[in-house]
Amino acid sequence: MEPVSQPLIQPSRPPSSPPSSQPSSQPSGPPASQPLGRPLDAAFSIDLRRLTVLRELERRGSLARTAEALHLTPSAVSQQLAALARELGVPLTERDGRGVRLTGQARVLLAHAEVIAAQLERARADLAVYGEGGRGSVTVGCFSSGILGLLPTALRALRTRLPHLRVDVVEAEPPDLFTALDGGQVDVAVAVDFAAAPPHTDRRYTREDLLTDVLDIALPPDHPLAERAEVPLRELATDVWIVGDALSCCGAVTRSVCAAAGFTPDIRHDVNDWAALAGLVEAGQGVALVPRLVRSLYAHRELMLRPAGGEPPSRNVFVAVRAGAERDPVVAAVREELRTAAARPAA
């Protein structure tokens, strides 16, 4: 699925009046709310690239974070938003302290932007159906343990099913994963539900739950609780913990699971690599939560994996595509093979 250039959306009705010949002033700094002083023109056009910038500002909340996500400068983001406001003749941002916030008109526009983006994806999918399916390329974005425990089965099946299809894999997590999905750098996103992921109600995406990934407790072999059939999390409140970065899905989930068990973990090792985490547990440096998606990696490691007592901690894994793209035959095939792989019993 190679990204296509973003066209201008223009109504076919001719302009009711010639465009104004007076030059528009170029704002400096963040685009504050401005009385633009002219009614909406029946022939206005919208640059979809600028809509993408506005959508990202809604998600990120600041010009600096938006610029970083889109690999632009804050000045370029500000200019794109100001140009979009001039195109439409309405203010889209207003000053909020040292930053900006969206106006009511911007939120109305964003609601329409979701519909526009979904319709373009449907058009892309219909064209793919019309032509020869099973060729071209598709990019899958996925979190690390999903790449280890879920994608290989799906990719093997895809290679057999669509031998001429090129599949690229990118390791990414929300929110960056969904910025890439919005921008067309990723066609299929596989993610975990946590605070940085979009809500189920986000109409920009068609999503489907794939599996519930249970988390087990990894203990050093000489840990006092290592011989237990199961270990209540609360009994590990005084242990040293090995946990991923707080912004990563597994790091965030581990922290929330421990909080639900009634304690704040003593985190002394911040590790995102699963092999490195296993090495630290083997060395007696702490305990950790390990998703069953990567359980097979630990089969020959000198550590103990034990289920948590009571209701097992888990995380929800889902697949998402841009709304409308689910009709694309290649995207549909990828989703189907992911669904099949997720339904297989864990090793």
Coordinates of C-alpha atoms in Angstrom, one line a residue:
M1 CA 0.0 0.0 0.0
E2 CA 2.1 2.9 -1.2
P3 CA 0.9 6.4 -0.1
V4 CA -0.8 8.5 -2.7
S5 CA -0.4 12.2 -3.1
Q6 CA -3.1 14.2 -1.2
P7 CA -5.4 16.0 -3.6
L8 CA -7.4 19.2 -3.1
I9 CA -11.0 18.7 -2.3
Q10 CA -13.0 21.1 -4.4
P11 CA -16.7 21.4 -5.1
S12 CA -17.7 21.5 -8.7
R13 CA -19.8 24.6 -8.4
P14 CA -18.1 27.7 -9.9
P15 CA -17.1 30.5 -7.6
S16 CA -19.9 33.0 -6.9
S17 CA -17.4 35.9 -6.9
P18 CA -13.8 36.4 -8.0
P19 CA -11.2 35.8 -5.3
S20 CA -10.0 38.9 -3.4
S21 CA -7.0 40.5 -4.8
Q22 CA -5.9 42.0 -1.5
P23 CA -2.8 40.3 -0.1
S24 CA -3.1 38.3 3.1
S25 CA -0.7 39.0 6.0
Q26 CA 1.6 36.2 7.0
P27 CA 1.4 35.6 10.8
S28 CA 4.5 35.2 12.9
G29 CA 4.5 32.8 15.8
P30 CA 1.5 30.5 16.8
P31 CA -1.6 31.1 14.8
A32 CA -3.9 32.9 17.2
S33 CA -7.7 33.4 16.7
Q34 CA -8.3 36.1 14.2
P35 CA -11.4 37.7 12.8
L36 CA -10.7 36.8 9.3
G37 CA -13.3 39.2 8.0
R38 CA -14.9 37.3 5.1
P39 CA -17.7 34.8 4.8
L40 CA -17.1 31.2 3.7
D41 CA -16.6 31.1 -0.1
A42 CA -18.7 28.5 -2.0
A43 CA -15.6 27.6 -3.9
F44 CA -13.1 27.2 -1.1
S45 CA -10.6 24.3 -1.3
I46 CA -9.0 22.3 1.5
D47 CA -5.5 21.0 1.3
L48 CA -5.6 17.6 2.9
R49 CA -2.0 17.9 4.1
R50 CA -3.0 20.9 6.2
L51 CA -5.9 18.9 7.6
T52 CA -3.4 16.3 8.7
V53 CA -1.5 18.9 10.6
L54 CA -4.7 20.1 12.3
R55 CA -5.7 16.5 13.2
E56 CA -2.2 15.9 14.7
L57 CA -2.5 19.2 16.7
E58 CA -5.8 17.8 18.2
R59 CA -4.0 14.6 19.2
R60 CA -0.7 16.1 20.5
G61 CA -2.1 19.3 22.1
S62 CA 0.8 21.6 21.3
L63 CA 2.6 23.0 18.3
A64 CA 6.0 21.7 19.5
R65 CA 4.7 18.1 19.9
T66 CA 2.9 18.3 16.6
A67 CA 6.0 19.5 14.9
E68 CA 8.1 16.7 16.4
A69 CA 5.5 14.0 15.3
L70 CA 5.3 15.3 11.8
H71 CA 9.1 16.0 11.4
L72 CA 8.4 19.7 10.9
T73 CA 9.5 22.9 12.7
P74 CA 7.0 24.6 15.0
S75 CA 7.1 27.5 12.6
A76 CA 6.1 25.3 9.6
V77 CA 3.2 23.8 11.6
S78 CA 2.1 27.4 12.5
Q79 CA 2.3 28.4 8.8
Q80 CA 0.3 25.4 7.7
L81 CA -2.5 26.1 10.2
A82 CA -2.6 29.8 9.3
A83 CA -2.8 28.9 5.6
L84 CA -5.7 26.5 6.3
A85 CA -7.5 29.2 8.3
R86 CA -7.1 31.6 5.4
E87 CA -8.4 29.0 2.9
L88 CA -11.5 28.5 5.0
G89 CA -12.0 32.0 6.2
V90 CA -12.5 31.0 9.8
P91 CA -10.2 30.9 12.9
L92 CA -8.9 27.5 13.8
T93 CA -6.7 28.2 16.8
E94 CA -6.7 30.7 19.6
R95 CA -4.1 31.7 22.1
D96 CA -4.0 29.7 25.4
G97 CA -1.3 31.1 27.6
R98 CA 2.0 30.4 25.8
G99 CA 0.4 27.9 23.5
V100 CA -2.7 27.5 21.4
R101 CA -6.0 25.6 21.5
L102 CA -8.5 24.6 18.9
T103 CA -11.5 26.8 18.2
G104 CA -15.1 25.5 17.9
Q105 CA -14.8 25.9 14.1
A106 CA -11.7 23.7 14.1
R107 CA -13.6 20.9 15.9
V108 CA -16.4 21.2 13.4
L109 CA -13.8 20.9 10.6
L110 CA -12.2 17.9 12.3
A111 CA -15.5 16.0 12.4
H112 CA -15.8 16.5 8.6
A113 CA -12.1 15.6 8.2
E114 CA -12.8 12.1 9.6
V115 CA -15.5 11.6 7.0
I116 CA -13.3 12.9 4.1
A117 CA -10.4 10.7 5.1
A118 CA -12.6 7.6 5.4
Q119 CA -14.1 8.3 2.0
L120 CA -10.7 8.6 0.3
E121 CA -9.7 5.3 1.9
R122 CA -12.8 3.7 0.4
A123 CA -12.0 5.1 -3.0
R124 CA -8.5 3.7 -2.7
A125 CA -9.9 0.3 -1.7
D126 CA -12.4 0.2 -4.5
L127 CA -9.6 1.0 -7.0
A128 CA -7.5 -1.9 -5.6
V129 CA -10.5 -4.2 -5.9
Y130 CA -10.9 -3.1 -9.6
G131 CA -7.3 -3.8 -10.4
E132 CA -5.3 -6.9 -9.8
G133 CA -5.2 -7.8 -6.1
G134 CA -2.3 -9.4 -4.2
R135 CA 0.4 -7.1 -5.6
G136 CA 2.1 -4.0 -4.4
S137 CA 3.2 -3.5 -0.8
V138 CA 1.8 -3.1 2.7
T139 CA 3.4 -1.8 5.8
V140 CA 2.5 -3.2 9.2
G141 CA 3.3 -1.3 12.4
C142 CA 3.5 -3.4 15.6
F143 CA 4.8 -3.3 19.1
S144 CA 7.9 -5.5 19.9
S145 CA 6.3 -8.5 21.6
G146 CA 3.6 -8.6 18.9
I147 CA 6.4 -8.8 16.3
L148 CA 7.9 -11.7 18.3
G149 CA 4.8 -13.6 19.1
L150 CA 2.1 -12.8 16.6
L151 CA 3.4 -11.5 13.3
P152 CA 5.6 -14.4 12.2
T153 CA 2.6 -16.8 11.9
A154 CA 0.6 -14.2 10.0
L155 CA 3.5 -13.3 7.7
R156 CA 4.2 -16.9 6.8
A157 CA 0.5 -17.3 5.8
L158 CA 0.6 -14.1 3.8
R159 CA 3.7 -15.2 1.9
T160 CA 1.9 -18.4 0.8
R161 CA -1.4 -16.6 0.1
L162 CA 0.0 -13.6 -1.7
P163 CA 3.5 -14.5 -2.9
H164 CA 3.9 -11.2 -4.9
L165 CA 3.0 -9.0 -2.0
R166 CA 5.8 -7.1 -0.3
V167 CA 5.2 -6.7 3.5
D168 CA 7.3 -4.2 5.5
V169 CA 7.3 -4.3 9.3
V170 CA 7.9 -1.2 11.5
E171 CA 8.3 -1.5 15.3
A172 CA 6.1 1.3 16.8
E173 CA 3.7 2.0 19.6
P174 CA 1.0 4.7 20.1
P175 CA 0.9 7.6 19.7
D176 CA 3.6 7.5 17.0
L177 CA 2.1 4.4 15.5
F178 CA -1.2 6.1 14.8
T179 CA 0.5 9.3 13.5
A180 CA 2.2 7.0 11.0
L181 CA -1.1 5.3 10.2
D182 CA -2.8 8.7 9.6
G183 CA 0.1 9.8 7.4
G184 CA 0.1 6.6 5.2
Q185 CA 3.5 5.5 6.4
V186 CA 1.8 2.5 8.0
D187 CA -1.2 0.7 6.5
V188 CA -2.0 -1.8 9.3
A189 CA -1.4 -1.0 13.0
V190 CA -1.2 -3.7 15.7
A191 CA -1.3 -2.2 19.2
V192 CA -2.1 -2.7 22.8
D193 CA -4.8 -0.8 24.6
F194 CA -3.3 1.7 27.1
A195 CA -3.4 5.4 27.8
A196 CA -1.5 6.5 24.6
A197 CA -3.7 4.4 22.3
P198 CA -6.8 5.9 20.6
P199 CA -10.2 5.2 22.3
H200 CA -12.6 2.6 20.8
T201 CA -14.8 5.5 19.7
D202 CA -12.2 7.1 17.5
R203 CA -14.0 7.2 14.1
R204 CA -10.7 7.7 12.2
Y205 CA -10.0 3.9 12.5
T206 CA -11.7 0.6 11.9
R207 CA -10.4 -1.6 14.7
E208 CA -10.8 -5.2 15.8
D209 CA -9.7 -6.9 19.0
L210 CA -7.3 -9.8 18.3
L211 CA -6.5 -11.4 21.7
T212 CA -6.1 -11.0 25.4
D213 CA -2.4 -11.3 26.2
V214 CA -2.0 -12.6 29.8
L215 CA 1.0 -11.4 31.8
D216 CA 3.0 -13.9 33.9
I217 CA 5.4 -13.2 36.7
A218 CA 9.1 -13.8 36.0
L219 CA 11.1 -14.8 39.1
P220 CA 14.8 -15.6 39.7
P221 CA 15.2 -19.4 40.3
D222 CA 16.1 -18.9 43.9
H223 CA 13.3 -16.5 44.7
P224 CA 11.4 -17.5 47.9
L225 CA 8.1 -17.8 45.9
A226 CA 9.6 -19.5 42.9
E227 CA 8.1 -22.9 43.9
R228 CA 4.5 -21.6 44.2
A229 CA 2.0 -22.7 41.6
E230 CA 0.9 -19.1 41.4
V231 CA 2.0 -15.9 43.0
P232 CA -0.3 -13.1 44.2
L233 CA 1.1 -9.8 42.9
R234 CA 0.6 -8.2 46.3
E235 CA 3.3 -10.5 47.8
L236 CA 5.8 -8.9 45.5
A237 CA 5.3 -5.4 46.8
T238 CA 8.6 -5.3 48.5
D239 CA 10.6 -6.8 45.6
V240 CA 12.8 -4.9 43.2
W241 CA 11.1 -4.7 39.8
I242 CA 12.4 -4.7 36.2
V243 CA 10.0 -2.7 34.1
G244 CA 9.9 -1.1 30.6
D245 CA 9.8 2.6 29.9
A246 CA 6.7 4.3 31.3
L247 CA 5.7 5.5 27.8
S248 CA 5.9 1.9 26.4
C249 CA 2.8 -0.2 26.4
C250 CA 4.2 -3.0 28.6
G251 CA 5.8 -0.5 31.0
A252 CA 2.5 1.4 31.3
V253 CA 0.5 -1.8 31.8
T254 CA 2.9 -3.2 34.4
R255 CA 2.6 0.0 36.4
S256 CA -1.2 0.0 36.2
V257 CA -1.4 -3.7 37.1
C258 CA 0.7 -3.1 40.3
A259 CA -1.3 -0.1 41.2
A260 CA -4.5 -2.2 40.9
A261 CA -2.9 -4.8 43.2
G262 CA -2.4 -2.0 45.8
F263 CA 1.3 -1.0 45.5
T264 CA 3.8 1.1 43.6
P265 CA 6.6 -1.1 42.3
D266 CA 10.2 -0.3 43.3
I267 CA 11.6 0.1 39.7
R268 CA 15.4 0.0 39.6
H269 CA 15.9 -1.3 36.1
D270 CA 14.3 0.4 33.1
V271 CA 14.5 -2.2 30.3
N272 CA 12.4 -2.5 27.1
D273 CA 14.3 -5.5 25.5
W274 CA 12.8 -8.8 26.4
A275 CA 16.1 -10.7 26.3
A276 CA 17.8 -8.1 28.5
L277 CA 14.9 -8.3 30.9
A278 CA 15.3 -12.1 31.1
G279 CA 19.0 -11.7 31.7
L280 CA 18.4 -9.4 34.7
V281 CA 15.8 -11.7 36.2
E282 CA 18.2 -14.7 35.8
A283 CA 20.9 -12.7 37.6
G284 CA 18.6 -12.1 40.6
Q285 CA 18.2 -8.4 40.0
G286 CA 14.4 -8.3 40.3
V287 CA 11.1 -9.6 39.2
A288 CA 9.0 -8.7 36.2
L289 CA 5.8 -9.2 34.3
V290 CA 6.2 -11.0 31.0
P291 CA 3.5 -11.3 28.2
R292 CA 2.7 -14.7 27.0
L293 CA 3.3 -13.5 23.4
V294 CA 7.0 -13.8 24.2
R295 CA 6.8 -16.8 26.6
S296 CA 8.6 -19.1 24.1
L297 CA 11.7 -16.9 24.3
Y298 CA 12.1 -18.0 27.9
A299 CA 11.8 -21.7 27.5
H300 CA 15.5 -22.4 28.1
R301 CA 16.3 -19.5 30.4
E302 CA 17.1 -20.0 34.1
L303 CA 14.1 -18.2 35.5
M304 CA 10.7 -19.2 36.7
L305 CA 7.4 -18.1 35.1
R306 CA 4.4 -18.2 37.3
P307 CA 0.8 -17.1 36.8
A308 CA -0.4 -14.3 39.1
G309 CA -2.9 -15.4 41.7
G310 CA -6.6 -14.4 41.3
E311 CA -7.7 -12.6 38.2
P312 CA -4.6 -12.7 35.9
P313 CA -3.3 -9.4 34.7
S314 CA -3.6 -9.0 30.9
R315 CA -3.6 -6.5 28.1
N316 CA -5.9 -6.2 25.0
V317 CA -4.2 -6.5 21.6
F318 CA -6.0 -5.0 18.6
V319 CA -5.5 -4.3 14.9
A320 CA -6.6 -0.9 13.3
V321 CA -6.6 0.5 9.8
R322 CA -7.7 3.9 8.5
A323 CA -11.5 4.0 8.3
G324 CA -12.5 2.8 4.8
A325 CA -9.3 0.9 4.2
E326 CA -10.8 -2.3 5.4
R327 CA -12.3 -2.8 2.0
D328 CA -8.8 -3.0 0.3
P329 CA -8.2 -6.7 -0.5
V330 CA -4.6 -6.6 0.6
V331 CA -5.5 -4.9 3.9
A332 CA -8.3 -7.4 4.4
A333 CA -6.0 -10.3 3.8
V334 CA -3.5 -9.0 6.4
R335 CA -6.3 -8.5 9.0
E336 CA -7.6 -12.0 8.3
E337 CA -4.2 -13.6 8.8
L338 CA -3.6 -11.6 12.0
R339 CA -7.0 -12.8 13.2
T340 CA -6.1 -16.4 12.4
A341 CA -2.7 -16.2 14.1
A342 CA -4.2 -14.6 17.2
A343 CA -6.7 -17.5 17.5
R344 CA -3.9 -20.1 17.8
P345 CA -3.2 -21.3 21.3
A346 CA -0.2 -19.7 22.9
A347 CA 3.0 -21.8 22.9

